Coordinates of N, CA and C in Angstrom, one line a residue:
M118 N 0.9 -1.2 0.0 CA 0.0 0.0 0.0 C 0.9 1.2 0.0
S119 N 0.7 2.2 -1.0 CA 1.5 3.3 -1.1 C 1.2 4.3 0.0
P120 N 2.2 5.1 0.5 CA 1.9 6.1 1.5 C 1.1 7.2 1.0
A121 N 0.4 7.9 1.9 CA -0.5 9.0 1.5 C 0.4 10.1 1.0
P122 N -0.1 10.9 0.0 CA 0.7 12.0 -0.5 C 0.9 13.0 0.6
A123 N 2.0 13.7 0.6 CA 2.3 14.7 1.6 C 1.4 15.9 1.4
R124 N 1.1 16.5 2.5 CA 0.4 17.8 2.6 C 1.2 18.8 3.3
A125 N 1.0 20.1 2.9 CA 1.8 21.2 3.5 C 0.9 22.2 4.1
A126 N 1.3 22.8 5.2 CA 0.7 24.0 5.8 C 1.8 25.0 5.9
V127 N 1.7 26.1 5.2 CA 2.7 27.2 5.2 C 2.1 28.4 6.0
F128 N 2.9 29.0 6.8 CA 2.4 30.0 7.7 C 3.1 31.3 7.5
D129 N 2.3 32.4 7.6 CA 2.9 33.7 7.8 C 3.5 33.7 9.2
L130 N 4.4 34.7 9.5 CA 5.0 34.7 10.8 C 4.4 35.8 11.7
D131 N 4.6 37.1 11.4 CA 4.2 38.2 12.2 C 2.7 38.3 12.2
G132 N 2.1 38.1 13.4 CA 0.6 38.2 13.5 C -0.1 36.9 13.4
T133 N 0.7 35.9 12.9 CA 0.1 34.6 12.8 C 0.7 33.6 13.8
L134 N 2.0 33.4 13.7 CA 2.6 32.5 14.6 C 3.0 33.2 15.9
A135 N 3.4 34.5 15.8 CA 4.0 35.2 16.9 C 3.5 36.7 16.9
D136 N 3.3 37.2 18.2 CA 3.0 38.6 18.4 C 4.3 39.3 18.5
S137 N 4.8 39.8 17.3 CA 6.1 40.4 17.2 C 6.1 41.9 17.2
V138 N 4.9 42.5 17.2 CA 4.8 44.0 17.0 C 5.6 44.7 18.2
P139 N 5.5 44.2 19.4 CA 6.3 45.0 20.4 C 7.7 45.2 20.1
D140 N 8.4 44.2 19.6 CA 9.8 44.4 19.2 C 10.0 45.2 18.0
L141 N 9.1 45.0 17.0 CA 9.1 45.8 15.8 C 8.9 47.3 16.1
A142 N 7.9 47.6 17.0 CA 7.7 49.0 17.4 C 8.8 49.6 18.1
A143 N 9.5 48.8 19.0 CA 10.7 49.3 19.7 C 11.8 49.7 18.7
A144 N 12.0 48.9 17.7 CA 13.1 49.2 16.7 C 12.7 50.4 15.8
L145 N 11.4 50.4 15.4 CA 10.9 51.6 14.7 C 11.0 52.9 15.4
N146 N 10.7 52.8 16.7 CA 10.7 54.1 17.5 C 12.1 54.5 17.8
R147 N 13.1 53.6 17.9 CA 14.5 53.9 18.0 C 15.0 54.6 16.7
T148 N 14.5 54.1 15.6 CA 14.8 54.7 14.3 C 14.3 56.1 14.2
L149 N 13.0 56.3 14.6 CA 12.4 57.6 14.6 C 13.1 58.6 15.5
A150 N 13.4 58.1 16.7 CA 14.1 59.0 17.7 C 15.4 59.5 17.1
E151 N 16.2 58.6 16.4 CA 17.4 59.0 15.8 C 17.2 60.1 14.8
A152 N 16.0 60.1 14.2 CA 15.7 61.1 13.2 C 15.1 62.4 13.8
G153 N 14.9 62.3 15.1 CA 14.3 63.5 15.8 C 12.8 63.5 15.7
L154 N 12.2 62.3 15.6 CA 10.7 62.3 15.4 C 10.1 61.6 16.6
R155 N 8.8 61.8 16.7 CA 8.0 61.2 17.8 C 7.8 59.7 17.6
P156 N 7.6 59.0 18.7 CA 7.4 57.6 18.6 C 5.9 57.3 18.3
H157 N 5.7 56.0 17.9 CA 4.3 55.6 17.7 C 3.9 54.5 18.8
A158 N 2.6 54.5 19.1 CA 2.1 53.5 20.0 C 2.2 52.1 19.3
T159 N 2.4 51.1 20.1 CA 2.5 49.7 19.6 C 1.3 49.4 18.7
E160 N 0.1 49.8 19.1 CA -1.1 49.5 18.4 C -1.1 50.2 17.0
A161 N -0.5 51.3 16.9 CA -0.4 52.0 15.6 C 0.6 51.2 14.7
V162 N 1.7 50.7 15.2 CA 2.6 50.0 14.5 C 2.0 48.7 13.9
A163 N 1.2 48.1 14.7 CA 0.5 46.9 14.3 C -0.2 47.0 13.0
R164 N -0.7 48.2 12.7 CA -1.4 48.5 11.5 C -0.5 48.8 10.3
M165 N 0.8 48.9 10.6 CA 1.8 49.2 9.5 C 2.5 48.0 9.0
V166 N 2.5 46.9 9.7 CA 3.3 45.7 9.4 C 2.6 44.9 8.3
G167 N 3.4 43.9 7.8 CA 2.9 43.0 6.8 C 3.3 43.1 5.4
H168 N 4.0 44.2 5.1 CA 4.3 44.5 3.7 C 5.8 44.6 3.5
G169 N 6.6 44.2 4.5 CA 8.1 44.2 4.4 C 8.6 45.4 5.2
V170 N 9.9 45.4 5.4 CA 10.6 46.4 6.2 C 10.5 47.7 5.6
E171 N 10.7 47.8 4.3 CA 10.7 49.1 3.6 C 9.4 49.8 3.8
R172 N 8.3 49.1 3.7 CA 7.0 49.7 3.8 C 6.8 50.1 5.3
L173 N 7.2 49.3 6.2 CA 7.1 49.6 7.7 C 7.8 50.9 8.0
V174 N 9.0 51.1 7.5 CA 9.8 52.3 7.8 C 9.1 53.5 7.1
E175 N 8.8 53.3 5.9 CA 8.1 54.3 5.1 C 6.8 54.8 5.8
R176 N 6.0 53.9 6.2 CA 4.8 54.2 6.9 C 5.0 54.9 8.2
G177 N 6.1 54.4 9.0 CA 6.4 55.0 10.3 C 6.8 56.4 10.2
F178 N 7.6 56.7 9.2 CA 8.1 58.1 9.0 C 6.9 59.0 8.5
A179 N 6.1 58.5 7.6 CA 5.0 59.3 7.1 C 4.0 59.6 8.2
A180 N 3.7 58.6 9.1 CA 2.8 58.8 10.2 C 3.3 59.8 11.2
A181 N 4.7 59.9 11.3 CA 5.3 60.9 12.2 C 5.4 62.2 11.6
G182 N 4.9 62.4 10.4 CA 4.9 63.7 9.7 C 6.1 64.0 8.9
A183 N 6.9 63.0 8.6 CA 8.2 63.2 7.9 C 8.3 62.2 6.8
P184 N 7.5 62.3 5.7 CA 7.6 61.3 4.6 C 9.0 61.2 4.0
L185 N 9.5 60.0 3.7 CA 10.8 59.8 3.2 C 10.7 59.8 1.6
D186 N 11.7 60.4 1.0 CA 11.8 60.2 -0.5 C 12.7 58.9 -0.7
M187 N 12.7 58.5 -1.9 CA 13.4 57.2 -2.3 C 14.9 57.2 -2.0
A188 N 15.5 58.4 -2.0 CA 16.9 58.5 -1.8 C 17.2 58.3 -0.3
A189 N 16.3 58.8 0.6 CA 16.5 58.7 2.0 C 16.1 57.4 2.6
L190 N 15.2 56.7 2.0 CA 14.6 55.5 2.6 C 15.6 54.4 2.9
P191 N 16.6 54.1 2.0 CA 17.5 53.0 2.3 C 18.3 53.2 3.6
R192 N 18.7 54.5 3.8 CA 19.5 54.7 5.1 C 18.7 54.4 6.3
W193 N 17.4 54.8 6.3 CA 16.6 54.5 7.5 C 16.2 53.1 7.6
V194 N 16.0 52.4 6.5 CA 15.8 50.9 6.6 C 17.0 50.2 7.2
E195 N 18.2 50.6 6.8 CA 19.4 50.1 7.4 C 19.4 50.3 8.9
R196 N 19.1 51.5 9.3 CA 19.1 51.8 10.8 C 18.1 50.9 11.5
F197 N 16.9 50.8 10.9 CA 15.8 50.0 11.5 C 16.3 48.6 11.7
L198 N 16.9 48.0 10.6 CA 17.3 46.6 10.6 C 18.4 46.4 11.7
A199 N 19.3 47.4 11.8 CA 20.3 47.3 12.8 C 19.7 47.3 14.2
F200 N 18.8 48.1 14.5 CA 18.1 48.1 15.8 C 17.3 46.9 16.1
Y201 N 16.6 46.4 15.0 CA 15.8 45.2 15.2 C 16.7 44.0 15.4
A202 N 17.8 43.9 14.7 CA 18.6 42.7 14.8 C 19.2 42.6 16.2
E203 N 19.4 43.8 16.8 CA 20.0 43.8 18.2 C 19.0 43.2 19.2
D204 N 17.7 43.3 18.9 CA 16.7 43.0 19.9 C 15.4 42.6 19.3
L205 N 15.4 41.4 18.7 CA 14.2 41.0 18.0 C 13.3 40.0 18.7
S206 N 13.7 39.6 19.9 CA 12.8 38.6 20.6 C 12.6 38.9 22.1
T207 N 13.0 40.0 22.5 CA 12.8 40.3 24.0 C 11.3 40.3 24.3
L208 N 10.5 40.9 23.5 CA 9.0 41.1 23.8 C 8.2 40.2 23.0
T209 N 8.7 39.6 22.0 CA 7.9 38.7 21.0 C 7.7 37.4 21.6
R210 N 6.4 36.9 21.5 CA 6.1 35.6 22.0 C 5.2 34.8 21.0
P211 N 5.3 33.5 20.9 CA 4.3 32.8 20.1 C 2.9 33.0 20.7
Y212 N 1.9 33.0 19.8 CA 0.6 33.0 20.2 C 0.2 31.7 21.0
S213 N -0.8 31.8 21.8 CA -1.3 30.6 22.6 C -1.5 29.4 21.7
D214 N -1.0 28.3 22.2 CA -1.2 26.9 21.6 C -0.4 26.7 20.2
V215 N 0.5 27.7 19.9 CA 1.2 27.5 18.6 C 2.1 26.3 18.6
P216 N 3.0 26.2 19.6 CA 3.9 25.0 19.6 C 3.2 23.7 19.6
E217 N 2.2 23.6 20.4 CA 1.4 22.3 20.5 C 0.7 22.0 19.2
T218 N 0.1 23.0 18.6 CA -0.6 22.8 17.4 C 0.3 22.4 16.2
L219 N 1.5 23.0 16.1 CA 2.4 22.7 15.1 C 2.9 21.2 15.3
D220 N 3.1 20.8 16.5 CA 3.5 19.4 16.8 C 2.4 18.5 16.4
A221 N 1.1 18.8 16.6 CA 0.0 18.0 16.3 C -0.1 17.8 14.7
L222 N 0.1 18.9 14.0 CA 0.1 18.9 12.6 C 1.2 18.0 12.0
A223 N 2.4 18.2 12.6 CA 3.5 17.4 12.1 C 3.2 15.9 12.4
A224 N 2.7 15.6 13.5 CA 2.3 14.2 13.9 C 1.3 13.6 12.9
A225 N 0.5 14.5 12.4 CA -0.6 14.0 11.4 C 0.0 14.0 10.0
G226 N 1.3 14.3 9.8 CA 1.9 14.1 8.5 C 2.0 15.4 7.7
W227 N 1.6 16.5 8.2 CA 1.8 17.8 7.5 C 3.2 18.3 7.5
R228 N 3.7 18.7 6.3 CA 5.0 19.4 6.2 C 4.7 20.9 6.5
L229 N 5.6 21.5 7.3 CA 5.3 22.8 7.7 C 6.4 23.8 7.2
G230 N 5.9 25.0 6.8 CA 6.9 26.0 6.3 C 6.4 27.4 6.7
V231 N 7.3 28.3 6.5 CA 7.0 29.7 6.9 C 7.3 30.6 5.6
C232 N 6.3 31.5 5.3 CA 6.5 32.4 4.2 C 6.1 33.8 4.8
T233 N 7.1 34.7 4.9 CA 7.0 36.0 5.6 C 7.6 37.1 4.7
N234 N 7.2 38.3 4.9 CA 7.9 39.4 4.3 C 9.1 39.9 5.2
K235 N 9.3 39.4 6.3 CA 10.4 39.7 7.1 C 11.7 39.1 6.4
P236 N 12.8 39.8 6.5 CA 14.0 39.2 5.9 C 14.3 37.8 6.4
T237 N 14.8 36.9 5.5 CA 14.9 35.5 5.8 C 15.7 35.2 7.0
A238 N 16.9 35.9 7.1 CA 17.8 35.7 8.2 C 17.2 36.1 9.5
L239 N 16.5 37.2 9.6 CA 15.8 37.6 10.8 C 14.7 36.7 11.2
A240 N 13.9 36.2 10.2 CA 12.8 35.3 10.4 C 13.4 34.0 11.0
A241 N 14.5 33.5 10.5 CA 15.1 32.3 11.0 C 15.6 32.5 12.4
R242 N 16.2 33.6 12.7 CA 16.7 33.9 14.0 C 15.5 34.0 15.0
L243 N 14.5 34.7 14.6 CA 13.3 34.8 15.5 C 12.7 33.4 15.8
L244 N 12.5 32.6 14.8 CA 11.9 31.3 15.0 C 12.8 30.5 15.9
D245 N 14.1 30.6 15.8 CA 15.0 29.9 16.7 C 14.9 30.4 18.1
A246 N 14.8 31.7 18.3 CA 14.7 32.3 19.6 C 13.4 31.9 20.3
L247 N 12.4 31.7 19.5 CA 11.1 31.3 20.1 C 11.0 29.8 20.3
G248 N 12.0 29.0 19.9 CA 12.0 27.6 20.0 C 11.1 26.9 18.9
L249 N 10.8 27.6 17.9 CA 9.9 27.0 16.8 C 10.6 26.5 15.6
A250 N 11.9 26.9 15.4 CA 12.6 26.6 14.2 C 12.6 25.2 13.8
P251 N 12.9 24.2 14.7 CA 13.0 22.8 14.3 C 11.7 22.2 13.6
R252 N 10.6 22.9 13.8 CA 9.3 22.4 13.3 C 9.1 22.7 11.8
F253 N 10.0 23.5 11.2 CA 9.7 24.0 9.9 C 10.8 23.5 8.9
G254 N 10.3 23.0 7.8 CA 11.2 22.5 6.7 C 11.6 23.5 5.7
A255 N 11.0 24.7 5.8 CA 11.3 25.8 4.9 C 11.0 27.1 5.5
V256 N 11.8 28.1 5.4 CA 11.6 29.4 5.9 C 12.0 30.4 4.7
V257 N 11.0 31.0 4.1 CA 11.2 31.9 3.0 C 10.8 33.3 3.4
G258 N 11.8 34.2 3.4 CA 11.5 35.6 3.7 C 11.3 36.5 2.6
G259 N 11.1 37.8 2.9 CA 10.8 38.8 1.8 C 12.0 39.1 0.9
D260 N 13.2 38.6 1.2 CA 14.3 38.8 0.3 C 14.7 37.6 -0.4
A261 N 14.0 36.5 -0.3 CA 14.4 35.2 -0.9 C 13.9 35.1 -2.4
A262 N 12.9 35.8 -2.8 CA 12.4 35.7 -4.1 C 12.4 37.1 -4.8
P263 N 12.3 37.2 -6.1 CA 12.3 38.5 -6.7 C 11.2 39.4 -6.3
E264 N 10.1 38.8 -5.9 CA 8.9 39.6 -5.4 C 8.6 39.1 -4.0
R265 N 8.0 40.0 -3.2 CA 7.5 39.5 -1.9 C 6.0 39.4 -1.9
K266 N 5.4 38.9 -0.8 CA 4.0 38.8 -0.7 C 3.3 40.2 -0.9
P267 N 2.2 40.3 -1.6 CA 1.3 39.2 -2.0 C 1.6 38.5 -3.3
H268 N 2.7 38.8 -3.9 CA 3.1 38.0 -5.1 C 3.3 36.5 -4.7
P269 N 2.9 35.6 -5.5 CA 2.9 34.2 -5.1 C 4.3 33.6 -5.1
A270 N 5.3 34.2 -5.6 CA 6.6 33.6 -5.8 C 7.2 33.1 -4.4
P271 N 7.2 33.8 -3.3 CA 7.7 33.3 -2.1 C 7.0 32.1 -1.6
L272 N 5.7 32.1 -1.7 CA 4.9 31.0 -1.2 C 5.2 29.7 -2.0
L273 N 5.2 29.9 -3.3 CA 5.6 28.8 -4.2 C 7.0 28.3 -4.0
M274 N 7.9 29.2 -3.6 CA 9.3 28.8 -3.3 C 9.3 27.9 -2.0
A275 N 8.5 28.3 -1.1 CA 8.4 27.5 0.2 C 7.9 26.1 -0.1
L276 N 6.9 26.0 -1.0 CA 6.3 24.7 -1.3 C 7.3 23.8 -2.1
T277 N 8.1 24.5 -3.0 CA 9.1 23.7 -3.7 C 10.1 23.1 -2.7
R278 N 10.5 23.9 -1.7 CA 11.5 23.5 -0.7 C 10.9 22.4 0.2
L279 N 9.6 22.4 0.4 CA 8.9 21.3 1.2 C 8.7 20.1 0.3
G280 N 8.7 20.2 -1.0 CA 8.5 19.1 -1.9 C 7.0 18.8 -2.0
V281 N 6.1 19.8 -1.9 CA 4.7 19.6 -1.9 C 4.1 20.5 -3.0
P282 N 3.2 20.0 -3.9 CA 2.6 20.8 -4.9 C 1.5 21.7 -4.3
A283 N 1.2 22.8 -5.0 CA 0.2 23.7 -4.5 C -1.1 23.1 -4.3
A284 N -1.4 22.1 -5.0 CA -2.7 21.4 -4.9 C -2.8 20.6 -3.6
S285 N -1.7 20.4 -2.9 CA -1.7 19.7 -1.6 C -1.3 20.6 -0.5
A286 N -1.6 21.9 -0.6 CA -1.1 22.8 0.5 C -2.2 23.8 0.8
V287 N -2.0 24.4 2.0 CA -2.9 25.4 2.5 C -2.0 26.5 3.1
F288 N -2.4 27.8 2.9 CA -1.6 28.9 3.5 C -2.4 29.4 4.7
V289 N -1.7 29.7 5.8 CA -2.3 30.2 7.1 C -1.7 31.5 7.4
G290 N -2.6 32.5 7.5 CA -2.1 33.9 7.8 C -3.1 34.6 8.7
D291 N -3.0 36.0 8.7 CA -3.8 36.8 9.5 C -4.3 38.0 8.8
S292 N -4.0 38.2 7.6 CA -4.2 39.5 7.0 C -4.7 39.4 5.5
G293 N -5.1 40.6 5.0 CA -5.4 40.6 3.6 C -4.3 40.3 2.6
T294 N -3.1 40.7 3.0 CA -1.9 40.3 2.2 C -1.8 38.8 2.1
D295 N -2.0 38.1 3.2 CA -1.9 36.6 3.2 C -3.0 36.0 2.4
A296 N -4.2 36.5 2.4 CA -5.3 36.0 1.6 C -5.0 36.2 0.1
L297 N -4.5 37.4 -0.3 CA -4.1 37.7 -1.7 C -3.0 36.8 -2.1
T298 N -2.0 36.5 -1.2 CA -0.9 35.6 -1.6 C -1.4 34.2 -1.9
A299 N -2.2 33.7 -1.1 CA -2.7 32.4 -1.3 C -3.5 32.3 -2.6
R300 N -4.4 33.3 -2.8 CA -5.2 33.2 -4.0 C -4.3 33.3 -5.3
A301 N -3.2 34.1 -5.2 CA -2.3 34.3 -6.4 C -1.6 33.0 -6.6
A302 N -1.3 32.2 -5.6 CA -0.6 30.9 -5.7 C -1.5 29.7 -6.0
G303 N -2.8 30.0 -5.9 CA -3.8 28.9 -6.1 C -4.0 28.0 -4.9
L304 N -3.8 28.5 -3.7 CA -4.0 27.8 -2.5 C -5.2 28.2 -1.7
P305 N -5.9 27.3 -1.0 CA -6.9 27.8 0.0 C -6.1 28.5 1.1
V306 N -6.9 29.3 1.9 CA -6.2 30.1 2.9 C -7.1 30.1 4.2
V307 N -6.5 29.9 5.3 CA -7.1 30.0 6.6 C -6.5 31.2 7.3
L308 N -7.4 32.1 7.8 CA -6.9 33.2 8.6 C -7.3 33.1 10.1
V309 N -6.3 33.4 10.9 CA -6.4 33.3 12.3 C -6.8 34.7 12.9
R310 N -7.9 34.7 13.6 CA -8.3 36.0 14.2 C -7.3 36.5 15.2
G311 N -7.2 37.8 15.3 CA -6.4 38.4 16.3 C -5.0 38.9 15.9
G312 N -4.8 38.9 14.6 CA -3.5 39.3 14.1 C -3.4 40.8 13.7
Y313 N -2.6 41.1 12.7 CA -2.4 42.5 12.4 C -3.1 42.9 11.1
T314 N -4.4 43.1 11.3 CA -5.2 43.6 10.1 C -6.2 44.6 10.6
A315 N -6.3 45.7 9.9 CA -7.3 46.7 10.2 C -8.7 46.4 9.7
V316 N -8.8 45.4 8.8 CA -10.0 44.9 8.2 C -10.5 43.6 8.9
P317 N -11.7 43.5 9.3 CA -12.1 42.2 10.0 C -11.8 41.0 9.1
V318 N -11.3 40.0 9.7 CA -10.9 38.8 8.9 C -12.1 38.2 8.1
E319 N -13.3 38.4 8.6 CA -14.4 37.8 7.8 C -14.6 38.5 6.5
E320 N -14.0 39.7 6.3 CA -14.2 40.4 5.0 C -13.0 40.2 4.1
L321 N -12.1 39.3 4.4 CA -10.9 39.1 3.6 C -11.0 38.0 2.6
G322 N -12.1 37.3 2.6 CA -12.3 36.2 1.6 C -11.6 34.9 1.8
A323 N -11.3 34.6 3.1 CA -10.6 33.4 3.4 C -11.6 32.2 3.2
D324 N -11.0 31.0 3.1 CA -11.8 29.8 3.0 C -12.3 29.4 4.4
A325 N -11.5 29.7 5.4 CA -11.9 29.5 6.8 C -11.3 30.5 7.7
V326 N -11.9 30.8 8.8 CA -11.4 31.7 9.8 C -11.5 31.0 11.1
V327 N -10.4 31.0 11.9 CA -10.4 30.3 13.2 C -10.2 31.3 14.3
D328 N -10.8 31.2 15.4 CA -10.7 32.1 16.5 C -9.5 31.9 17.3
A329 N -8.9 30.6 17.3 CA -7.8 30.3 18.1 C -6.9 29.3 17.3
F330 N -5.6 29.3 17.6 CA -4.7 28.4 16.9 C -5.0 27.0 17.1
A331 N -5.5 26.6 18.2 CA -5.8 25.2 18.5 C -6.9 24.7 17.6
A332 N -7.7 25.5 17.0 CA -8.8 25.1 16.1 C -8.2 24.9 14.7
L333 N -7.0 25.1 14.4 CA -6.4 25.0 13.1 C -6.4 23.6 12.5
P334 N -6.0 22.6 13.2 CA -6.0 21.3 12.6 C -7.3 20.8 12.0
A335 N -8.4 21.1 12.7 CA -9.7 20.7 12.1 C -10.0 21.5 10.9
A336 N -9.7 22.8 10.9 CA -9.9 23.6 9.7 C -9.1 23.2 8.5
L337 N -7.8 22.8 8.7 CA -7.0 22.3 7.6 C -7.5 21.0 7.1
E338 N -7.9 20.1 8.0 CA -8.4 18.8 7.6 C -9.7 18.9 6.7
A339 N -10.5 19.9 7.1 CA -11.8 20.1 6.3 C -11.5 20.6 4.9
L340 N -10.4 21.5 4.8 CA -10.1 22.0 3.5 C -9.3 21.0 2.6
L341 N -8.5 20.2 3.3 CA -7.6 19.3 2.5 C -7.5 18.0 3.3
P342 N -8.5 17.1 3.2 CA -8.6 15.9 3.9 C -7.4 15.0 3.5
A343 N -7.0 14.1 4.4 CA -6.0 13.1 4.0 C -6.5 12.2 3.0
A344 N -5.7 11.8 2.0 CA -6.1 10.8 1.0 C -6.4 9.5 1.6

C-alpha cells in the first residue's frame, strides 16, 4: 500500500505564529528617535506591518509627519534593521497553543513551512529564539524571491522546498496580504483571528477563519482531507 501523499501547511510569521509587534515597534521608535521624530504606540505600528521592512519604515516616517523620499529610505531601513537585529525577541512571544498545534500537525503528517515578508535571516533567528525553528522544513523571507507577498513567488518557493505541490497545500495567515498571496498561488487560505489587520478577517475572503490556533488542525483537515 503506497503512503498517503504529503500535505503542507505554510504559515505567515508576524501576527500569525507570533506577536512580534512590540519588538518591531521598539526598533521603529528607536529609528524615529534618531531622526528626531516622535514615537508611535504599539497599536499603531501593528497597522503598519505585513508588507516588508521598507513599507514599515516608510509608513512609520509618514505617520510621524516626515515622509521619506526614495533617496533617504535605504538609510533609515538600514538603521531599523540594525536596531531590530539587536533585539528581535525580547518582547515577542508565540501566540497561545502555537507549539502544541504545530506538533499535532507534524504528527498528522503535515509538512510545515514559513512564508513571511520579514528578511529570511531575521525570520530564522526569531523562530530559533522562540523555539519554533525545528518544526519548519522551509523558511522563505521577503528577500528570498524576486517579489514579496502578495506576489505568489515566495509561497511557491516554500512549497518547492517542502516538496509539496500547491494542490496539496494550505496557507495560514492573519491579513489581507496573506489572503491575496494564497489566491495568487492557487491555495486555499485559513486566517487566524487576532493578528495584524485593520479589516475584519471575515471580510478578507478566506476559506476558513479560526478564532484560536488550537482550532487550526480541524480547519486544515476540512479544506484538505488526508487521502
